[in-house]
Amino acid sequence: DPGYGDTAKMLAEAALCLVLDDLPRTSGQVTTAVALGEPLVERLRRAGISFRVAATR
């Protein structure tokens, strides 16, 4: 299942992002997108994970 490989990549890249990247200052309970933002997206793209938004009706 390709999901297993991608899950491992996402976890590893999120951990690296927390340790190595300059992240936005936040406080309180925030989502992953707010806490890690664009640095995580760039790391995931470099790891071969792509994103797309599907149109809904």
C-alpha positions as CSV (number, residue, x, y, z in Angstrom):
1,D,0.0,0.0,0.0
2,P,1.6,3.3,-1.1
3,G,0.0,5.0,1.9
4,Y,2.5,3.3,4.3
5,G,5.5,4.8,2.5
6,D,4.0,8.3,2.3
7,T,3.0,8.2,6.0
8,A,6.6,7.4,7.0
9,K,7.8,10.2,4.7
10,M,5.4,12.7,6.2
11,L,6.3,11.8,9.8
12,A,10.0,12.0,9.1
13,E,9.8,15.3,7.3
14,A,7.6,16.8,10.0
15,A,10.2,15.8,12.6
16,L,13.0,17.3,10.5
17,C,11.0,20.4,10.0
18,L,10.5,20.9,13.8
19,V,14.2,20.4,14.4
20,L,15.9,22.2,11.5
21,D,13.6,24.8,10.0
22,D,12.8,28.4,11.0
23,L,9.1,28.1,11.8
24,P,6.5,30.8,12.4
25,R,6.0,31.7,16.1
26,T,2.7,30.3,17.4
27,S,1.1,29.8,20.7
28,G,-1.7,27.6,22.0
29,Q,-3.2,24.7,20.2
30,V,-2.7,25.1,16.4
31,T,-3.0,22.8,13.4
32,T,0.0,21.3,11.6
33,A,-0.5,23.7,8.7
34,V,-0.3,26.7,11.0
35,A,2.7,25.3,13.1
36,L,4.8,24.0,10.2
37,G,3.3,25.8,7.2
38,E,5.3,26.3,4.0
39,P,8.6,24.7,5.2
40,L,6.8,21.4,5.6
41,V,5.1,21.6,2.3
42,E,8.5,22.3,0.6
43,R,10.1,19.3,2.4
44,L,7.2,17.0,1.4
45,R,7.5,18.1,-2.2
46,R,11.2,17.4,-2.2
47,A,10.5,14.0,-0.7
48,G,8.3,13.2,-3.7
49,I,4.8,13.9,-2.2
50,S,2.5,16.0,-4.4
51,F,-0.7,17.8,-3.6
52,R,-3.7,18.7,-5.7
53,V,-7.0,20.3,-5.0
54,A,-10.1,18.8,-6.6
55,A,-13.0,20.9,-7.6
56,T,-16.3,20.2,-5.9
57,R,-19.7,20.9,-7.1
